[in-house]
Tab-separated table of C-alpha atoms and ligand atoms in Angstrom:
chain	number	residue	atom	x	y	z
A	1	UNK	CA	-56.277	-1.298	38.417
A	2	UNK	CA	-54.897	1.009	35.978
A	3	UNK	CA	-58.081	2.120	34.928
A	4	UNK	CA	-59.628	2.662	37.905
A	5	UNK	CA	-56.567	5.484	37.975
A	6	UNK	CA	-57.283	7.268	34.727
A	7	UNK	CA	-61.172	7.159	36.404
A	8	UNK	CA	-60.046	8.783	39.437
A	9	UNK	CA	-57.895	11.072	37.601
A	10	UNK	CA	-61.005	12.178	35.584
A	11	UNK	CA	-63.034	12.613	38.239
A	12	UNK	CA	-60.606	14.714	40.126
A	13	UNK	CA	-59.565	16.598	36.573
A	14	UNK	CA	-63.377	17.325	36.930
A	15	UNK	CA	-63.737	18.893	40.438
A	16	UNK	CA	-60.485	20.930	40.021
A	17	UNK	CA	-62.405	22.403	36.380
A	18	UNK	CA	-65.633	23.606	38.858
A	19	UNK	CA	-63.760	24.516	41.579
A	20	UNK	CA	-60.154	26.055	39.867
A	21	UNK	CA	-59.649	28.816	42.670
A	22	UNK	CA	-57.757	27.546	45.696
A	23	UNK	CA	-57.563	24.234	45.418
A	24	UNK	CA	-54.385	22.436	45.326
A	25	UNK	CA	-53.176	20.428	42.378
A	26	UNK	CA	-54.250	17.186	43.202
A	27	UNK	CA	-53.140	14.960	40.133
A	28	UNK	CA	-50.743	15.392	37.840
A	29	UNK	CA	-51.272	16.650	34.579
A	30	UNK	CA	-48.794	14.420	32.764
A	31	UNK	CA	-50.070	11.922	29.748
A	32	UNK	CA	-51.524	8.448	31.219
A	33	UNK	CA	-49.096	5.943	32.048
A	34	UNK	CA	-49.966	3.564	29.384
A	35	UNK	CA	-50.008	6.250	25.887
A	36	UNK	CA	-47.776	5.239	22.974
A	37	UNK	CA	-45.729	8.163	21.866
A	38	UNK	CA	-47.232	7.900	18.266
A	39	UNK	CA	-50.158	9.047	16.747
A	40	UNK	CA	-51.558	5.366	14.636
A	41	UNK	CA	-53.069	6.094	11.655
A	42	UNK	CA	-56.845	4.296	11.943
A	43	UNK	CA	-58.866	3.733	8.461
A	44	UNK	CA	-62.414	4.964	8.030
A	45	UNK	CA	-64.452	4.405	10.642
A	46	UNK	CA	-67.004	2.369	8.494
A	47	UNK	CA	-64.807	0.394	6.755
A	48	UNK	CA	-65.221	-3.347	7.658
A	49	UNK	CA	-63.119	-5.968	7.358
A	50	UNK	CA	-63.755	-9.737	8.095
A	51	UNK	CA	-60.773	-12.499	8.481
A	52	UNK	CA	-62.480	-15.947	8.187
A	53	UNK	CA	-61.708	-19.327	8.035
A	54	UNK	CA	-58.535	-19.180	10.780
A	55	UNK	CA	-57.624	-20.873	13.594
A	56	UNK	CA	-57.942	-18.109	16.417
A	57	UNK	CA	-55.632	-17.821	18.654
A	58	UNK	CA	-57.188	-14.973	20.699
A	59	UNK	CA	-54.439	-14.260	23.020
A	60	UNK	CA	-56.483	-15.450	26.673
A	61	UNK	CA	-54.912	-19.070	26.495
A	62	UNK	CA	-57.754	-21.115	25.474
A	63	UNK	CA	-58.249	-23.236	23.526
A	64	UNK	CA	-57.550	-22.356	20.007
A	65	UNK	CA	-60.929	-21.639	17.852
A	66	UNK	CA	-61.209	-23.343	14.597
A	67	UNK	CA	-62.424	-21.944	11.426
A	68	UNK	CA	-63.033	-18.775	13.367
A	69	UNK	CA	-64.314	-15.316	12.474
A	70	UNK	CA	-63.208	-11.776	13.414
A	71	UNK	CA	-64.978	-8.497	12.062
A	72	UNK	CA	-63.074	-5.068	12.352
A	73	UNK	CA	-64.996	-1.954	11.958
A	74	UNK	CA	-62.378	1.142	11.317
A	75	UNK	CA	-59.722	0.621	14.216
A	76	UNK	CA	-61.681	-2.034	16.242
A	77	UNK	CA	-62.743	-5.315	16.887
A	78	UNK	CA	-66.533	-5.944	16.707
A	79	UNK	CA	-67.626	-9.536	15.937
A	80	UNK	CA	-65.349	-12.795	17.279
A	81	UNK	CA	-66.565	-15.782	17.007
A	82	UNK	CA	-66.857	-19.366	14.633
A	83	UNK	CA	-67.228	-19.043	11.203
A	84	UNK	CA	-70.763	-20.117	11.376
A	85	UNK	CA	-72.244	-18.309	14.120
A	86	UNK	CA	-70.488	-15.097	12.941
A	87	UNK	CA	-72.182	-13.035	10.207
A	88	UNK	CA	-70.435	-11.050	7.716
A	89	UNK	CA	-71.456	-7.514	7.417
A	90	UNK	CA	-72.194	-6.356	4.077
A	91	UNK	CA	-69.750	-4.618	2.182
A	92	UNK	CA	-67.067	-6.265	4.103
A	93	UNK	CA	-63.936	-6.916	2.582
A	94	UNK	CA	-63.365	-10.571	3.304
A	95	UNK	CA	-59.491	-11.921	3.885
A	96	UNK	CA	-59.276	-15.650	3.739
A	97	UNK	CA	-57.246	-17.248	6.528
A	98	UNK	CA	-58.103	-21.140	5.338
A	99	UNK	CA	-55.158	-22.803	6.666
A	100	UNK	CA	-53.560	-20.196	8.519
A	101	UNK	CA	-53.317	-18.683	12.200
A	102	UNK	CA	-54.459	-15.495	13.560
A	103	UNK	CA	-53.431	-13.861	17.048
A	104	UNK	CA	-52.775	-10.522	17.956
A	105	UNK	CA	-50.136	-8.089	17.553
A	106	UNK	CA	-46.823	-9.278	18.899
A	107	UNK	CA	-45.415	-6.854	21.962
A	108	UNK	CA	-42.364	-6.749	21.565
A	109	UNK	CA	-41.444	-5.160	26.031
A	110	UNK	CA	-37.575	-5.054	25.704
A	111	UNK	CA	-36.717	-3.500	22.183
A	112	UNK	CA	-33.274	-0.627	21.948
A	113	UNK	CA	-33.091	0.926	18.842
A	114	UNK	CA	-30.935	4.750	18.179
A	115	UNK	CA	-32.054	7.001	15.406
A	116	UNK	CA	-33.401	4.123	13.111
A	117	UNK	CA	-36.635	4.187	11.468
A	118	UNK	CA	-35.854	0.679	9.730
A	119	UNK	CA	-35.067	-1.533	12.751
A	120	UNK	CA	-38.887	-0.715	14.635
A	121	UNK	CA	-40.053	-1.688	10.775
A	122	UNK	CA	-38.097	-4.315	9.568
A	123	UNK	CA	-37.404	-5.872	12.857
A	124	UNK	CA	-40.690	-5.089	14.746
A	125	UNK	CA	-43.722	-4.554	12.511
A	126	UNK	CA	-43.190	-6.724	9.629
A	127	UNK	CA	-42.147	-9.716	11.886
A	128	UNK	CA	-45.466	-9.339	13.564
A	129	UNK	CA	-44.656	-6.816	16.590
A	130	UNK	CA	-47.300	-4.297	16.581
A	131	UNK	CA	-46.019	-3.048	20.131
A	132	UNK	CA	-42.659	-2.350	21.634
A	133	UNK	CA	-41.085	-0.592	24.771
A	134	UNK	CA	-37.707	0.728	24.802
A	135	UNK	CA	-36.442	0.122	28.509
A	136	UNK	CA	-34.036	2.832	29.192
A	137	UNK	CA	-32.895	4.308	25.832
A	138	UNK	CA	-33.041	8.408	25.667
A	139	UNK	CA	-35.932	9.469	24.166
A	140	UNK	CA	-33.356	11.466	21.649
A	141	UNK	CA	-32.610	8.670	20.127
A	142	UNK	CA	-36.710	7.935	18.737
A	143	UNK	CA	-36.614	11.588	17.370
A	144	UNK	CA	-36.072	10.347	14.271
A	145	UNK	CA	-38.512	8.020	13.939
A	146	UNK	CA	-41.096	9.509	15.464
A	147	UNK	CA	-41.167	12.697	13.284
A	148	UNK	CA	-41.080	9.859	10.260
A	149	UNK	CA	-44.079	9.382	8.015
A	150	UNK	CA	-42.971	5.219	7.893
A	151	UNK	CA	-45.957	3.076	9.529
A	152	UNK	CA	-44.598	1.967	13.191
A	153	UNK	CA	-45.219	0.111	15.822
A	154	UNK	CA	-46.495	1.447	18.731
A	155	UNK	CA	-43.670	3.301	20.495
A	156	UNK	CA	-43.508	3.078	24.299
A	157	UNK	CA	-40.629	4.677	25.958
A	158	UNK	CA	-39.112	4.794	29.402
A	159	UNK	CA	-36.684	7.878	28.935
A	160	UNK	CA	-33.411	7.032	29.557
A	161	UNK	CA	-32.545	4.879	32.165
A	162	UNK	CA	-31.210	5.745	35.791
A	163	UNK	CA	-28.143	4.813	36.848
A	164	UNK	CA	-25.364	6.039	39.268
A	165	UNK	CA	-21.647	6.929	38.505
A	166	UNK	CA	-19.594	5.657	37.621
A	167	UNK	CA	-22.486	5.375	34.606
A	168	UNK	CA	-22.087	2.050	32.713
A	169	UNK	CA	-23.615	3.796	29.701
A	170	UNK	CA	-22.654	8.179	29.864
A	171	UNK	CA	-24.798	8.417	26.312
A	172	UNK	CA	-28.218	6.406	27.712
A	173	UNK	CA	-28.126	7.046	31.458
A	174	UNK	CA	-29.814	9.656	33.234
A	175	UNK	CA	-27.407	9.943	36.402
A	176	UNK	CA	-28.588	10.037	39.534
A	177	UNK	CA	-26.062	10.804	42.932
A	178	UNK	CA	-29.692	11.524	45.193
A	179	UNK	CA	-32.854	10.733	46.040
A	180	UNK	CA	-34.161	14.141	44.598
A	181	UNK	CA	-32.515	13.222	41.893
A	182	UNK	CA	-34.329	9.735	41.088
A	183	UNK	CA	-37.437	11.668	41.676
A	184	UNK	CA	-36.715	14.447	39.629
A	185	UNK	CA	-35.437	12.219	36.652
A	186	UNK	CA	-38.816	10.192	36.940
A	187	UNK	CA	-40.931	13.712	37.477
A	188	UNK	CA	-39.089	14.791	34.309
A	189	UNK	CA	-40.017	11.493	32.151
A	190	UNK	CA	-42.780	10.873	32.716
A	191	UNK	CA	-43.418	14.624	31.933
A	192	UNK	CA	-41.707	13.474	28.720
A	193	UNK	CA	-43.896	10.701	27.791
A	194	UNK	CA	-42.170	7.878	29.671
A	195	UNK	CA	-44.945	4.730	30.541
A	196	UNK	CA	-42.597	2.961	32.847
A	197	UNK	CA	-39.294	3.656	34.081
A	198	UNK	CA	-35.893	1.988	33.681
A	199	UNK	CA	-33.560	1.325	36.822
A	200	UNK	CA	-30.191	0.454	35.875
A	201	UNK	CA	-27.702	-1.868	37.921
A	202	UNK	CA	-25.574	1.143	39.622
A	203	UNK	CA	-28.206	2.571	41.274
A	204	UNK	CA	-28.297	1.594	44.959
A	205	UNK	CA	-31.131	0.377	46.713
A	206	UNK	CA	-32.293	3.518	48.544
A	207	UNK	CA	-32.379	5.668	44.857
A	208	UNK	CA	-34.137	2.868	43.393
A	209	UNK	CA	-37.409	3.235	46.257
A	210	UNK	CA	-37.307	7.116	45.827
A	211	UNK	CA	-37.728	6.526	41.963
A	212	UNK	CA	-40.441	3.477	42.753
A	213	UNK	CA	-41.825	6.208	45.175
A	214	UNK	CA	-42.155	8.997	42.333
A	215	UNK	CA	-43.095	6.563	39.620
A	216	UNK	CA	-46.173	5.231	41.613
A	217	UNK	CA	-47.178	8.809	42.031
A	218	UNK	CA	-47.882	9.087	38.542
A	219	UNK	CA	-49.140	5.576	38.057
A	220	UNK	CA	-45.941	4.340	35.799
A	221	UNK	CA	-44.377	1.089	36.558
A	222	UNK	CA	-40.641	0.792	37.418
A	223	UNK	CA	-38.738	-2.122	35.723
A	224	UNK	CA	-34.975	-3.246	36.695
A	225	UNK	CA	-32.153	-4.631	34.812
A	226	UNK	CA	-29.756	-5.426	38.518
A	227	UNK	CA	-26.428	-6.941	39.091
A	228	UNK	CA	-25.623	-5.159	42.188
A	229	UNK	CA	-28.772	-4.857	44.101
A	230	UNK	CA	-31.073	-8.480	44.679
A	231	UNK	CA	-33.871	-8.691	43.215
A	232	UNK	CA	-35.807	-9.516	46.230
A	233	UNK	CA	-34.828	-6.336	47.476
A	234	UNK	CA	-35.730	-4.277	44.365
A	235	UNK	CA	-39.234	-6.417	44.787
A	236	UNK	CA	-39.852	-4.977	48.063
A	237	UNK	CA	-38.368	-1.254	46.859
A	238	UNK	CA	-41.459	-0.980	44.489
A	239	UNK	CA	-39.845	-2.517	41.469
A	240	UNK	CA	-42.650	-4.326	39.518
A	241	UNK	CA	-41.014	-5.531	36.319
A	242	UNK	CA	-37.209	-7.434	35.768
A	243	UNK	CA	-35.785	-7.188	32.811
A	244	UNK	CA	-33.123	-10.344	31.610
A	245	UNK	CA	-33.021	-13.637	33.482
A	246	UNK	CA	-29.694	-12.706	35.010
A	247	UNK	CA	-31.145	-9.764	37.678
A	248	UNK	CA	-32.117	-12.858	39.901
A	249	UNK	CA	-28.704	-14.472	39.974
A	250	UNK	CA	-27.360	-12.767	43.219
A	251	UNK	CA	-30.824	-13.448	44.903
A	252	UNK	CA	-30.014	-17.098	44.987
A	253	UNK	CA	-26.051	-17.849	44.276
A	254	UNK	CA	-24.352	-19.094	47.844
A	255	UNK	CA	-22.566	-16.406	49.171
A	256	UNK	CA	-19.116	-16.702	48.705
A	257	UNK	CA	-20.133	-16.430	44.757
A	258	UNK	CA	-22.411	-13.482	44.655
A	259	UNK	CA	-19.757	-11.781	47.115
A	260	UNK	CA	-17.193	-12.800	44.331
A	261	UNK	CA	-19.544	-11.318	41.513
A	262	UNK	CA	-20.166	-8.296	43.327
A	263	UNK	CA	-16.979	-6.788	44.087
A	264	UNK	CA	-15.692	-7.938	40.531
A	265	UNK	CA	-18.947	-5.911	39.157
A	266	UNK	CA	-18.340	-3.171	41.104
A	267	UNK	CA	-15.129	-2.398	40.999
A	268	UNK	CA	-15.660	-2.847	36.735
A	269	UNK	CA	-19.097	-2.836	35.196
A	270	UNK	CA	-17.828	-4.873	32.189
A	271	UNK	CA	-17.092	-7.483	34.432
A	272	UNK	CA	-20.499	-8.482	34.659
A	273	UNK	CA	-20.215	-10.362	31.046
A	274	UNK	CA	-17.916	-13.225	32.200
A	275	UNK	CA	-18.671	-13.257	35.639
A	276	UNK	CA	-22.404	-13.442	35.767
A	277	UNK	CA	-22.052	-16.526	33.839
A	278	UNK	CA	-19.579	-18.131	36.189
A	279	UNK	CA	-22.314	-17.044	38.901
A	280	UNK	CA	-24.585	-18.876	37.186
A	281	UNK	CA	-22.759	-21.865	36.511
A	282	UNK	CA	-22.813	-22.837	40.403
A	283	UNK	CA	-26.355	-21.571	41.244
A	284	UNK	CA	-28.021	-24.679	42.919
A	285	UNK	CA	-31.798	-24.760	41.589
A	286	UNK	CA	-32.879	-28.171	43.383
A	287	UNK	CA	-32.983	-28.228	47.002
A	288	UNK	CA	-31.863	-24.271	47.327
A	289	UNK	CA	-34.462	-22.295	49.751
A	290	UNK	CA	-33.573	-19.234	48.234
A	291	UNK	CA	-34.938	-20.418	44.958
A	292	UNK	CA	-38.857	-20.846	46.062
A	293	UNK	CA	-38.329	-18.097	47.875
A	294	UNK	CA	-37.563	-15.561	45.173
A	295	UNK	CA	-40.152	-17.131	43.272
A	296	UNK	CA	-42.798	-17.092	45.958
A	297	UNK	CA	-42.363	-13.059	45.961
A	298	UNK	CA	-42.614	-12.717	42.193
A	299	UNK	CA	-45.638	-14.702	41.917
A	300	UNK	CA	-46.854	-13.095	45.216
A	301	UNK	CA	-46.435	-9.470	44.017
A	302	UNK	CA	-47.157	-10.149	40.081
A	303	UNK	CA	-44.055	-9.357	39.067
A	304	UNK	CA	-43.363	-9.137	35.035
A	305	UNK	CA	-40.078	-11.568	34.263
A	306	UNK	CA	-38.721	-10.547	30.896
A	307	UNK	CA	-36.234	-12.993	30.680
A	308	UNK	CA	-34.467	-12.145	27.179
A	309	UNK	CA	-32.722	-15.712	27.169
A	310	UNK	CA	-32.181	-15.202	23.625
A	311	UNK	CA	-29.038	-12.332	24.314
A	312	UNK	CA	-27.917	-14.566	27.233
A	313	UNK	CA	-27.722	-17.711	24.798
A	314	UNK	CA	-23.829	-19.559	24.724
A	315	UNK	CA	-24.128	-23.463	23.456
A	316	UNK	CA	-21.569	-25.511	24.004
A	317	UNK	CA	-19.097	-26.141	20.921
A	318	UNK	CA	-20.707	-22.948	19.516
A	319	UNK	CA	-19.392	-19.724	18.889
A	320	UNK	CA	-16.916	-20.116	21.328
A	321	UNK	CA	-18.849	-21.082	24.107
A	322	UNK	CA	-16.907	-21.351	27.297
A	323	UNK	CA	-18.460	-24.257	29.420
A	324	UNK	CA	-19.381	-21.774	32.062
A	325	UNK	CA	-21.120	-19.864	29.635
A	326	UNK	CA	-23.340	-22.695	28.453
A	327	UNK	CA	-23.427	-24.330	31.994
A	328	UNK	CA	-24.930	-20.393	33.040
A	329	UNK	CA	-27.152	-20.382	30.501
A	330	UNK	CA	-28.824	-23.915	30.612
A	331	UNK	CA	-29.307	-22.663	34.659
A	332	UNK	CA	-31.107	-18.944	33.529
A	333	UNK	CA	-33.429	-21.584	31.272
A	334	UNK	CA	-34.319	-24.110	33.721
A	335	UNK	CA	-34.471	-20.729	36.360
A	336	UNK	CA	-36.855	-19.398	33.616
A	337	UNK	CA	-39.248	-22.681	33.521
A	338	UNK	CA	-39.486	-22.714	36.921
A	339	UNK	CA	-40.515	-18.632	37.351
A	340	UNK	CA	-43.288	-19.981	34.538
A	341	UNK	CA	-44.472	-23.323	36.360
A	342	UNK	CA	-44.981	-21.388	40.052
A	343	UNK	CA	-47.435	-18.947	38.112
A	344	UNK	CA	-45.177	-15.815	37.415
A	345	UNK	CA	-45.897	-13.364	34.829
A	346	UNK	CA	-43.489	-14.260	31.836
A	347	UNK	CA	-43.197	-11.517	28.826
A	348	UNK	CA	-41.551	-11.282	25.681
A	349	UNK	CA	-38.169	-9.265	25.178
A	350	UNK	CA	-36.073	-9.769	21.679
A	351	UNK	CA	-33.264	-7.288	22.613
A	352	UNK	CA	-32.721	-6.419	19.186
A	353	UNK	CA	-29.636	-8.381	18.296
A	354	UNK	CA	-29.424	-11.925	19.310
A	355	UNK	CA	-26.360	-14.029	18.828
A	356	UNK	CA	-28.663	-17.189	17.902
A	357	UNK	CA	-30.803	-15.351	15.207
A	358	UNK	CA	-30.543	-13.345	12.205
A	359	UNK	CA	-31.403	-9.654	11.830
A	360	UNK	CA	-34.912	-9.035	12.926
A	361	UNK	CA	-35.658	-12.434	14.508
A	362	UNK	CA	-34.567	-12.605	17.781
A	363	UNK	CA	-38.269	-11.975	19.006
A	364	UNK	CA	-38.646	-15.640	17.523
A	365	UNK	CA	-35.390	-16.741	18.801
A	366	UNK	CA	-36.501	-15.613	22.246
A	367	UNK	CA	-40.371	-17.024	21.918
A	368	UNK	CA	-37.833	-20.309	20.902
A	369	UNK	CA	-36.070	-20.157	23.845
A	370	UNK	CA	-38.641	-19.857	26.203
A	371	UNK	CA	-40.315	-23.173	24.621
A	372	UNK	CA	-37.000	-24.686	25.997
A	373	UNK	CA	-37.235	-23.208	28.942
A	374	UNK	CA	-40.693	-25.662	29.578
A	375	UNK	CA	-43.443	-23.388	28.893
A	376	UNK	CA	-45.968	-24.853	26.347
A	377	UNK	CA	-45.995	-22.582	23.005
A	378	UNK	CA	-49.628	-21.712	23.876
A	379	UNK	CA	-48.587	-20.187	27.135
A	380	UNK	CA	-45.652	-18.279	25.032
A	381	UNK	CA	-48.431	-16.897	22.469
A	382	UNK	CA	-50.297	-15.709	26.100
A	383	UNK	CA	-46.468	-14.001	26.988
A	384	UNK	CA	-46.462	-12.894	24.011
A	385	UNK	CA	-49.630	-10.884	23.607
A	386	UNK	CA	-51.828	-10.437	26.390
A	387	UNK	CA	-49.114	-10.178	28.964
A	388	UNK	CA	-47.032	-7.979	27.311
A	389	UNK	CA	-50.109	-5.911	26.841
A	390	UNK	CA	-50.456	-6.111	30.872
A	391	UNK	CA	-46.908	-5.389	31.180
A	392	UNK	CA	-46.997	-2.104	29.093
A	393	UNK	CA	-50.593	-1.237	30.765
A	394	UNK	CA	-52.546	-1.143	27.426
A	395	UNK	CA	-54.402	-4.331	28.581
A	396	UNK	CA	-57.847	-2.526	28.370
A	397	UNK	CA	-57.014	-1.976	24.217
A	398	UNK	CA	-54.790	-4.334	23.386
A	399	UNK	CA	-53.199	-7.998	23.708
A	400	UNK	CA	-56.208	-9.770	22.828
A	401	UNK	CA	-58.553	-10.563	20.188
A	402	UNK	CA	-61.712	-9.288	21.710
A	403	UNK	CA	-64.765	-7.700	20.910
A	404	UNK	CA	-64.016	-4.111	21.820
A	405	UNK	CA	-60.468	-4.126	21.811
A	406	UNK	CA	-58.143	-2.761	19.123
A	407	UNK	CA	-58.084	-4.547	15.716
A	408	UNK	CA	-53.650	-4.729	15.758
A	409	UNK	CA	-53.334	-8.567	14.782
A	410	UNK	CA	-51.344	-10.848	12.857
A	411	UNK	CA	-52.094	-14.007	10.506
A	412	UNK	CA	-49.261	-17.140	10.186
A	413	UNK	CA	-49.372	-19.841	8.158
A	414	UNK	CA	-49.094	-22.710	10.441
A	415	UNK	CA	-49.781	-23.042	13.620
A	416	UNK	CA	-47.725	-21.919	16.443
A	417	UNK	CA	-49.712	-23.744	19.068
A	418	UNK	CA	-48.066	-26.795	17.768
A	419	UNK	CA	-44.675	-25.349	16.317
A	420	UNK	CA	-43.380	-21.829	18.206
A	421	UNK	CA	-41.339	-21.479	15.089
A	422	UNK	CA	-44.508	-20.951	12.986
A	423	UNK	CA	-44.925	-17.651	14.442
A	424	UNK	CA	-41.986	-16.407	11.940
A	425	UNK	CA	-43.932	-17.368	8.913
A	426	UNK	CA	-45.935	-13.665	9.221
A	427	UNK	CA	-47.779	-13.687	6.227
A	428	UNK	CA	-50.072	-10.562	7.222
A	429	UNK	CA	-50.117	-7.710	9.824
A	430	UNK	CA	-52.858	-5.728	10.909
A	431	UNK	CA	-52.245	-2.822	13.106
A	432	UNK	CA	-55.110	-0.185	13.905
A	433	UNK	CA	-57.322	-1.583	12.154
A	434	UNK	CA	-55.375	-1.549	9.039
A	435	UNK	CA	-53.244	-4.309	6.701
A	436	UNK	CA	-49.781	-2.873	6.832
A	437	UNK	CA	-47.727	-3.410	2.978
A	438	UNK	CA	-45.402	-6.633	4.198
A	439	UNK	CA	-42.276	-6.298	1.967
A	440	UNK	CA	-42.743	-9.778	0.352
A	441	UNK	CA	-45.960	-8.763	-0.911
B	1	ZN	ZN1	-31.666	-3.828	27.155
């Protein structure tokens, strides 16, 4: 779909060049939707490498191939295939992957980070994330890395999020009191660089279809992190992406609760920490209507679910855990399974910092979680990679490992077919095309 966009774009770039005088603007002359805001260094274009002897996990959901072979000519991927059926190139440079996993380049669609160059590299790309998205932080605070030499991830940003006073976040939030507003603030980020926009959960229904409105213009997804509004309704508004588990909650508590939640969220912002848990303490997933409803419409409309369990998780006996809290959060997994089972799209999210994980592994913590939550670890490899790459729109370059697509991949020793956790033991990163330095090596 997206492509057929840039197509039409080009094509309409193309009349407007012949015929400049008098016509109106018909497209705009922003950057397509789906561009990382980094330049990725790529290696000679005739350089070839070959990665043989892995188990290939290419990222469609498949069955795994054994003893598998992938050549990379500068930036891309040219040959796929079994070891035996796949011939080397000469003057390849040969990495062994005999016992080891290979699958692309994590995406990493729900990452914050402010003014650090280390947390997109320590966190991100030598964990295996190749790709992240920012949902909703400024783009002020990626100056800093972006003007960095460091080798990064691919850096997709939203701008900073929209919300409406009072603003839960004054530093992050663009604020919007209008609908010219919402538009303007989208007009204006996507102007910027933005490849999907953030909705925040102030921002009442009406401001959120004028910015789904403005955002569709330019071909840029809208994704929602709600408390306030249902989801259902932010569905129908245009919204195509949720971001954390907890945005459904209101769409399918009884009532008297989500009444409860509301006016306690509204009338304080901070409220929403305790109270969505107590929400989702008494949501009713068996034998509720409003439950295969919601899902119905996700599936229905292809909604991306980012679920981000792994900021949400409370245990009982641990940490403090109040039983609401890990009643809540055993309902937002089970909630999660079930978005999974009915066919909905299910993406990755680490959220940075994790309660459950230590510093740079809440990506695995989350990929963990979502095990829990019922989905089978190859399915979580498919979240992890190809729908992400869907998510973010880079789908015709990236999430799989594919003749023709772009060589950013990652070797494990293990397998994480059989053990999620595996996917932590990154022994190698490739991203453009090139091995990036892993600090233990
Ligand atoms: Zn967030």
């Amino acid at each position: 779909m997206y492509r057929e966009c840039r197509t039409q774009s080009c094509l309409i770039g193309l009349i407007i060049a012949f015929f400049p005088l008098g016509m109106p603007v018909l497209f705009n002359t922003g950057p397509a939707y789906s561009q990382e805001m980094n330049k990725i260094a790529a290696p000679q274009p005739d350089s070839v490498v070959a990665i043989v002897g892995g188990k290939l996990i290419d990222g469609n959901g498949g069955r795994p191939l054994q003893n598998s072979c992938i050549v990379i000519r500068g930036n891309q991927i040219v040959a796929v295939g079994s070891r035996h059926e796949t011939p080397i190139p000469k003057g390849a440079k040969v990495f062994d992957a005999g016992g080891k996993s290979v699958l692309p380049g994590l995406i990493d669609t729900h990452f914050h980070s402010r003014d650090s160059v280390e947390q997109p590299v320590n966190f991100e790309l030598h964990n295996g994330v190749t790709s992240f998205r920012d949902p909703g932080h400024p783009f002020k605070y990626y100056t800093t890395l972006l003007a960095s030499d460091a080798r990064i991830p691919r850096v997709f940003l939203c701008g900073g999020h929209l919300d409406a006073p009072p603003v839960v976040w004054p530093d992050q939030a663009a604020v919007i009191t209008t609908e010219d507003e919402a538009r303007q603030a989208v007009a204006s980020h996507v102007d910027r660089g933005a490849s999907a926009i953030k909705v925040y959960f102030r921002l009442p229904i009406e401001h959120i279809r004028a910015a789904c409105q403005a955002a569709h213009d330019r071909h840029v997804p809208v994704t929602a992190h709600l408390e306030l509004v249902d989801a259902d309704d932010a569905i129908e508004a245009g919204v195509s992406g949720i971001e954390h588990i907890t945005s459904f909650g209101t769409s399918i508590g009884t009532s008297d609760q989500v009444k409860q939640f509301k006016s306690m969220v509204s009338a304080d912002s901070g409220a929403r920490r305790e109270w969505r848990y107590r929400l989702w303490a008494q949501v009713q997933l068996e034998k509720n209507p409003r439950v295969g409803e919601l899902i119905d419409l996700i599936v229905q409309r292809g909604v991306f679910v980012s679920p981000t369990l792994a900021v949400f998780e409370r245990r009982a006996g641990k940490k403090d855990a109040t039983a609401a809290e890990a009643a809540g959060f055993k309902n937002m997994l089970s909630f999660s399974g079930r978005c999974h089972k009915a066919g909905a799209k299910l993406v990755v999210g680490s959220h940075t910092w994790v309660p459950f994980a230590a510093q740079g592994k809440a990506y695995l913590r989350e990929v963990e979680l979502l095990v829990e939550a019922g989905m089978k670890p190859l399915d979580v490899l498919t979240s992890a990679t190809k729908t992400g790459a869907e998510f973010l729109g880079v789908d015709d370059r990236l999430g799989t490992i594919e003749t023709g697509k772009l060589a950013d991949l990652i070797v494990v020793d293990g397998d994480p077919t059989t053990k999620i956790s595996d996917l932590g033991r990154v022994t190698k990163v490739m991203l453009n095309g090139q091995w990036v330095d892993l600090p233990s090596q």
